[in-house]
């Protein structure tokens, strides 16, 4: 299965952790971990919120 998102990569670039992201979103750390490993994907509203928290364009969070 091809990776659909780049959340883990952008977190590293922004020097943030998945635990930090989970706390900011009010989500369980295991949910965010699944996003980071591309086991599951966040919905579009959550993707918007992640982009806002990481101060990036949401297009940076998904692969081409």
N, CA, C and O atoms as a GROMACS GRO file, in nm:
protein
  256
    1UNK      N    1   0.084  -0.119   0.000
    1UNK     CA    2   0.000   0.000   0.000
    1UNK      C    3   0.089   0.125   0.000
    1UNK      O    4   0.185   0.134   0.076
    2UNK      N    5   0.054   0.217  -0.084
    2UNK     CA    6   0.131   0.341  -0.097
    2UNK      C    7   0.096   0.438   0.017
    2UNK      O    8  -0.020   0.446   0.060
    3UNK      N    9   0.197   0.510   0.065
    3UNK     CA   10   0.173   0.612   0.167
    3UNK      C   11   0.088   0.724   0.108
    3UNK      O   12   0.115   0.772  -0.002
    4UNK      N   13  -0.014   0.764   0.183
    4UNK     CA   14  -0.103   0.869   0.136
    4UNK      C   15  -0.075   1.004   0.200
    4UNK      O   16  -0.108   1.108   0.145
    5UNK      N   17  -0.013   1.001   0.319
    5UNK     CA   18   0.015   1.128   0.384
    5UNK      C   19   0.161   1.140   0.426
    5UNK      O   20   0.233   1.040   0.432
    6UNK      N   21   0.201   1.262   0.454
    6UNK     CA   22   0.338   1.294   0.496
    6UNK      C   23   0.340   1.353   0.636
    6UNK      O   24   0.431   1.429   0.670
    7UNK      N   25   0.241   1.319   0.718
    7UNK     CA   26   0.230   1.380   0.851
    7UNK      C   27   0.357   1.357   0.932
    7UNK      O   28   0.409   1.450   0.994
    8UNK      N   29   0.407   1.235   0.934
    8UNK     CA   30   0.527   1.204   1.012
    8UNK      C   31   0.646   1.288   0.965
    8UNK      O   32   0.721   1.340   1.048
    9UNK      N   33   0.664   1.302   0.836
    9UNK     CA   34   0.776   1.378   0.780
    9UNK      C   35   0.765   1.525   0.818
    9UNK      O   36   0.863   1.587   0.858
   10UNK      N   37   0.645   1.581   0.805
   10UNK     CA   38   0.626   1.723   0.838
   10UNK      C   39   0.644   1.746   0.988
   10UNK      O   40   0.699   1.849   1.028
   11UNK      N   41   0.600   1.652   1.071
   11UNK     CA   42   0.623   1.665   1.215
   11UNK      C   43   0.773   1.674   1.246
   11UNK      O   44   0.815   1.756   1.327
   12UNK      N   45   0.851   1.589   1.182
   12UNK     CA   46   0.997   1.592   1.202
   12UNK      C   47   1.054   1.724   1.154
   12UNK      O   48   1.137   1.784   1.222
   13UNK      N   49   1.012   1.770   1.038
   13UNK     CA   50   1.061   1.897   0.984
   13UNK      C   51   1.028   2.014   1.076
   13UNK      O   52   1.106   2.108   1.089
   14UNK      N   53   0.912   2.008   1.142
   14UNK     CA   54   0.868   2.116   1.231
   14UNK      C   55   0.913   2.093   1.376
   14UNK      O   56   0.880   2.171   1.465
   15UNK      N   57   0.990   1.984   1.397
   15UNK     CA   58   1.042   1.951   1.530
   15UNK      C   59   0.930   1.933   1.633
   15UNK      O   60   0.938   1.982   1.746
   16UNK      N   61   0.826   1.862   1.590
   16UNK     CA   62   0.713   1.831   1.677
   16UNK      C   63   0.698   1.680   1.686
   16UNK      O   64   0.748   1.607   1.600
   17UNK      N   65   0.631   1.633   1.790
   17UNK     CA   66   0.611   1.490   1.808
   17UNK      C   67   0.466   1.452   1.782
   17UNK      O   68   0.377   1.537   1.782
   18UNK      N   69   0.444   1.324   1.761
   18UNK     CA   70   0.308   1.276   1.743
   18UNK      C   71   0.229   1.293   1.873
   18UNK      O   72   0.108   1.316   1.870
   19UNK      N   73   0.297   1.282   1.986
   19UNK     CA   74   0.231   1.304   2.115
   19UNK      C   75   0.182   1.448   2.126
   19UNK      O   76   0.070   1.472   2.172
   20UNK      N   77   0.264   1.544   2.084
   20UNK     CA   78   0.225   1.685   2.084
   20UNK      C   79   0.102   1.704   1.996
   20UNK      O   80   0.007   1.772   2.035
   21UNK      N   81   0.104   1.645   1.877
   21UNK     CA   82  -0.008   1.659   1.785
   21UNK      C   83  -0.135   1.600   1.844
   21UNK      O   84  -0.242   1.660   1.835
   22UNK      N   85  -0.124   1.484   1.906
   22UNK     CA   86  -0.240   1.420   1.969
   22UNK      C   87  -0.299   1.510   2.077
   22UNK      O   88  -0.421   1.525   2.086
   23UNK      N   89  -0.213   1.569   2.158
   23UNK     CA   90  -0.260   1.659   2.264
   23UNK      C   91  -0.330   1.781   2.207
   23UNK      O   92  -0.434   1.823   2.258
   24UNK      N   93  -0.274   1.839   2.102
   24UNK     CA   94  -0.332   1.958   2.040
   24UNK      C   95  -0.468   1.929   1.978
   24UNK      O   96  -0.557   2.014   1.981
   25UNK      N   97  -0.484   1.809   1.923
   25UNK     CA   98  -0.608   1.772   1.856
   25UNK      C   99  -0.710   1.709   1.951
   25UNK      O  100  -0.827   1.692   1.915
   26UNK      N  101  -0.666   1.673   2.072
   26UNK     CA  102  -0.755   1.602   2.163
   26UNK      C  103  -0.783   1.460   2.117
   26UNK      O  104  -0.890   1.405   2.142
   27UNK      N  105  -0.685   1.402   2.049
   27UNK     CA  106  -0.699   1.265   1.996
   27UNK      C  107  -0.611   1.170   2.076
   27UNK      O  108  -0.518   1.213   2.145
   28UNK      N  109  -0.641   1.043   2.067
   28UNK     CA  110  -0.560   0.940   2.129
   28UNK      C  111  -0.428   0.929   2.054
   28UNK      O  112  -0.424   0.939   1.931
   29UNK      N  113  -0.319   0.907   2.127
   29UNK     CA  114  -0.186   0.896   2.064
   29UNK      C  115  -0.183   0.781   1.964
   29UNK      O  116  -0.113   0.789   1.863
   30UNK      N  117  -0.256   0.674   1.990
   30UNK     CA  118  -0.255   0.561   1.896
   30UNK      C  119  -0.321   0.598   1.763
   30UNK      O  120  -0.281   0.548   1.658
   31UNK      N  121  -0.420   0.686   1.767
   31UNK     CA  122  -0.484   0.733   1.643
   31UNK      C  123  -0.384   0.811   1.559
   31UNK      O  124  -0.372   0.788   1.439
   32UNK      N  125  -0.312   0.904   1.622
   32UNK     CA  126  -0.213   0.984   1.552
   32UNK      C  127  -0.100   0.895   1.501
   32UNK      O  128  -0.048   0.916   1.392
   33UNK      N  129  -0.062   0.796   1.579
   33UNK     CA  130   0.041   0.702   1.537
   33UNK      C  131   0.000   0.628   1.410
   33UNK      O  132   0.083   0.606   1.322
   34UNK      N  133  -0.127   0.591   1.400
   34UNK     CA  134  -0.176   0.523   1.280
   34UNK      C  135  -0.170   0.616   1.159
   34UNK      O  136  -0.142   0.572   1.047
   35UNK      N  137  -0.196   0.745   1.181
   35UNK     CA  138  -0.184   0.840   1.070
   35UNK      C  139  -0.039   0.850   1.026
   35UNK      O  140  -0.009   0.853   0.907
   36UNK      N  141   0.052   0.855   1.124
   36UNK     CA  142   0.196   0.871   1.093
   36UNK      C  143   0.253   0.751   1.020
   36UNK      O  144   0.348   0.765   0.943
   37UNK      N  145   0.197   0.634   1.044
   37UNK     CA  146   0.245   0.514   0.976
   37UNK      C  147   0.161   0.480   0.853
   37UNK      O  148   0.183   0.377   0.789
   38UNK      N  149   0.064   0.567   0.820
   38UNK     CA  150  -0.025   0.548   0.706
   38UNK      C  151  -0.110   0.422   0.716
   38UNK      O  152  -0.154   0.367   0.615
   39UNK      N  153  -0.135   0.378   0.840
   39UNK     CA  154  -0.226   0.265   0.862
   39UNK      C  155  -0.370   0.311   0.843
   39UNK      O  156  -0.453   0.236   0.792
   40UNK      N  157  -0.398   0.434   0.885
   40UNK     CA  158  -0.528   0.497   0.861
   40UNK      C  159  -0.503   0.644   0.828
   40UNK      O  160  -0.391   0.693   0.838
   41UNK      N  161  -0.609   0.713   0.789
   41UNK     CA  162  -0.596   0.852   0.744
   41UNK      C  163  -0.691   0.942   0.822
   41UNK      O  164  -0.802   0.901   0.857
   42UNK      N  165  -0.648   1.065   0.850
   42UNK     CA  166  -0.739   1.160   0.915
   42UNK      C  167  -0.843   1.209   0.815
   42UNK      O  168  -0.820   1.207   0.694
   43UNK      N  169  -0.957   1.253   0.867
   43UNK     CA  170  -1.057   1.311   0.776
   43UNK      C  171  -1.009   1.450   0.732
   43UNK      O  172  -0.912   1.502   0.786
   44UNK      N  173  -1.078   1.508   0.636
   44UNK     CA  174  -1.033   1.635   0.578
   44UNK      C  175  -1.036   1.750   0.678
   44UNK      O  176  -0.948   1.836   0.674
   45UNK      N  177  -1.135   1.752   0.766
   45UNK     CA  178  -1.139   1.857   0.868
   45UNK      C  179  -1.019   1.847   0.961
   45UNK      O  180  -0.959   1.948   0.998
   46UNK      N  181  -0.984   1.725   0.999
   46UNK     CA  182  -0.868   1.705   1.086
   46UNK      C  183  -0.740   1.741   1.012
   46UNK      O  184  -0.649   1.799   1.072
   47UNK      N  185  -0.732   1.708   0.885
   47UNK     CA  186  -0.615   1.743   0.806
   47UNK      C  187  -0.596   1.895   0.801
   47UNK      O  188  -0.484   1.945   0.809
   48UNK      N  189  -0.707   1.968   0.788
   48UNK     CA  190  -0.702   2.115   0.792
   48UNK      C  191  -0.647   2.163   0.926
   48UNK      O  192  -0.563   2.253   0.930
   49UNK      N  193  -0.694   2.103   1.034
   49UNK     CA  194  -0.650   2.143   1.168
   49UNK      C  195  -0.501   2.111   1.187
   49UNK      O  196  -0.428   2.191   1.247
   50UNK      N  197  -0.456   1.996   1.137
   50UNK     CA  198  -0.315   1.959   1.147
   50UNK      C  199  -0.229   2.061   1.073
   50UNK      O  200  -0.126   2.106   1.124
   51UNK      N  201  -0.272   2.099   0.952
   51UNK     CA  202  -0.198   2.198   0.874
   51UNK      C  203  -0.190   2.331   0.949
   51UNK      O  204  -0.086   2.396   0.950
   52UNK      N  205  -0.300   2.370   1.011
   52UNK     CA  206  -0.302   2.494   1.088
   52UNK      C  207  -0.206   2.486   1.207
   52UNK      O  208  -0.130   2.580   1.232
   53UNK      N  209  -0.208   2.375   1.279
   53UNK     CA  210  -0.119   2.358   1.395
   53UNK      C  211   0.029   2.357   1.355
   53UNK      O  212   0.114   2.407   1.428
   54UNK      N  213   0.058   2.300   1.238
   54UNK     CA  214   0.196   2.290   1.192
   54UNK      C  215   0.237   2.409   1.105
   54UNK      O  216   0.349   2.416   1.055
   55UNK      N  217   0.144   2.502   1.089
   55UNK     CA  218   0.172   2.622   1.012
   55UNK      C  219   0.224   2.588   0.872
   55UNK      O  220   0.329   2.636   0.829
   56UNK      N  221   0.148   2.504   0.803
   56UNK     CA  222   0.186   2.465   0.668
   56UNK      C  223   0.060   2.452   0.583
   56UNK      O  224  -0.052   2.451   0.634
   57UNK      N  225   0.080   2.442   0.454
   57UNK     CA  226  -0.031   2.420   0.361
   57UNK      C  227  -0.071   2.272   0.371
   57UNK      O  228   0.015   2.185   0.380
   58UNK      N  229  -0.200   2.244   0.369
   58UNK     CA  230  -0.244   2.105   0.382
   58UNK      C  231  -0.192   2.018   0.269
   58UNK      O  232  -0.182   1.896   0.284
   59UNK      N  233  -0.158   2.078   0.155
   59UNK     CA  234  -0.101   2.000   0.045
   59UNK      C  235   0.035   1.941   0.082
   59UNK      O  236   0.078   1.841   0.023
   60UNK      N  237   0.105   2.003   0.179
   60UNK     CA  238   0.233   1.949   0.224
   60UNK      C  239   0.214   1.820   0.302
   60UNK      O  240   0.308   1.742   0.318
   61UNK      N  241   0.093   1.797   0.350
   61UNK     CA  242   0.065   1.681   0.435
   61UNK      C  243   0.024   1.557   0.358
   61UNK      O  244   0.012   1.448   0.416
   62UNK      N  245   0.000   1.572   0.227
   62UNK     CA  246  -0.039   1.456   0.148
   62UNK      C  247   0.061   1.432   0.036
   62UNK      O  248   0.130   1.525  -0.009
   63UNK      N  249   0.069   1.308  -0.008
   63UNK     CA  250   0.162   1.276  -0.117
   63UNK      C  251   0.096   1.308  -0.250
   63UNK      O  252  -0.026   1.323  -0.258
   64UNK      N  253   0.176   1.319  -0.352
   64UNK     CA  254   0.124   1.350  -0.485
   64UNK      C  255   0.046   1.236  -0.544
   64UNK      O  256  -0.005   1.246  -0.655
   0.00000   0.00000   0.00000
